[in-house]
C-alpha positions as a printed NumPy array, in Angstrom:
array([[ 17.147,  52.936,  15.582],
       [ 14.68 ,  54.705,  13.887],
       [ 11.073,  53.793,  14.343],
       [ 10.412,  52.555,  10.943],
       [ 13.268,  50.239,  10.946],
       [ 12.195,  48.496,  14.193],
       [  8.954,  48.063,  12.507],
       [ 10.576,  46.039,   9.543],
       [ 12.766,  44.201,  11.97 ],
       [  9.535,  43.17 ,  14.012],
       [  7.954,  42.255,  10.489],
       [ 10.761,  40.365,   9.227],
       [ 10.845,  38.374,  12.989],
       [  7.098,  37.997,  12.739],
       [  7.157,  36.545,   9.153],
       [ 10.279,  34.449,  10.058],
       [  8.305,  32.831,  13.012],
       [  5.121,  32.374,  10.914],
       [  7.648,  30.501,   8.364],
       [  8.998,  28.438,  10.945],
       [  5.694,  27.458,  12.607],
       [  3.984,  26.366,   9.376],
       [  6.882,  25.524,   6.906],
       [  9.867,  24.413,   9.397],
       [ 11.242,  21.267,   9.607],
       [  8.672,  20.731,  12.55 ],
       [  6.149,  22.755,  11.21 ],
       [  2.51 ,  22.143,  10.872],
       [  2.839,  21.386,   7.074],
       [  5.582,  18.654,   7.64 ],
       [  3.388,  17.323,  10.521],
       [  0.699,  16.893,   8.149],
       [  2.592,  15.268,   5.507],
       [  4.111,  12.791,   8.18 ],
       [  0.306,  12.052,   9.358],
       [ -0.657,  11.159,   5.82 ],
       [  2.486,   8.781,   5.42 ],
       [  1.677,   7.098,   8.594],
       [ -1.655,   6.483,   7.612],
       [ -0.724,   5.198,   4.46 ],
       [  1.836,   2.996,   6.06 ],
       [ -0.667,   1.688,   8.416],
       [ -3.126,   0.709,   5.481],
       [ -0.278,  -1.   ,   3.756],
       [  0.559,  -2.931,   7.019],
       [ -3.084,  -3.916,   7.   ],
       [ -2.887,  -4.949,   3.638],
       [  0.472,  -7.062,   4.328],
       [ -1.193,  -8.774,   7.545],
       [ -3.927,  -9.93 ,   5.525],
       [ -1.77 , -11.277,   2.837],
       [  0.338, -13.188,   5.424],
       [ -3.268, -14.695,   6.911],
       [ -4.269, -16.008,   3.289],
       [ -0.62 , -17.345,   2.909],
       [ -0.849, -18.984,   6.237],
       [ -4.459, -20.27 ,   5.342],
       [ -3.216, -21.716,   1.941],
       [ -0.068, -23.256,   3.701],
       [ -2.436, -24.986,   6.129],
       [ -4.626, -26.228,   3.612],
       [ -1.489, -27.493,   1.599],
       [ -0.146, -29.395,   4.735],
       [ -3.446, -30.798,   5.771],
       [ -5.24 , -31.672,   2.455],
       [ -3.586, -33.572,  -0.431],
       [ -6.444, -32.576,  -2.696],
       [ -5.771, -29.121,  -2.722],
       [ -2.278, -29.994,  -4.018],
       [ -3.942, -32.078,  -6.736],
       [ -6.433, -29.605,  -7.753],
       [ -3.579, -27.034,  -8.084],
       [ -1.477, -28.965, -10.047],
       [ -4.256, -30.299, -12.33 ],
       [ -5.27 , -26.551, -12.787],
       [ -1.739, -25.272, -13.423],
       [ -0.063, -27.771, -15.047],
       [ -3.116, -29.027, -17.198],
       [ -2.616, -32.802, -15.461],
       [ -5.261, -35.301, -15.68 ],
       [ -6.085, -38.393, -13.977],
       [ -5.83 , -41.769, -16.205],
       [ -8.927, -42.29 , -18.443],
       [ -9.972, -38.355, -17.857],
       [-10.522, -36.139, -20.912],
       [ -9.984, -32.276, -20.694],
       [-12.04 , -30.117, -22.588],
       [-10.806, -26.634, -23.526],
       [-12.825, -23.796, -24.492],
       [-11.205, -20.571, -26.01 ],
       [-12.893, -16.982, -25.594],
       [-15.207, -15.99 , -28.224],
       [-13.443, -14.022, -30.74 ],
       [-13.888, -10.204, -30.564],
       [-15.323,  -8.422, -33.265],
       [-13.587,  -5.027, -34.772]])
């Protein structure tokens, strides 16, 4: 082989190695993306755990305090106790 051919083959091997090191399946770029995905998933797990804790606290409140159920029903279903008067106020109309 000629000296110039060896240089080209060597250069191609170096470029292929660099590509595999940076862009390959286990390359730096892929590892960086996986690290970002892991951080995002950990954030989502934290949010879901907080939602579970709120749900558990709400469940406990419904289990232990009947007034919580009454308040929820009155707000969502517009229920009133006998003799109660409910006043409703609408938002002010927006000016155009």
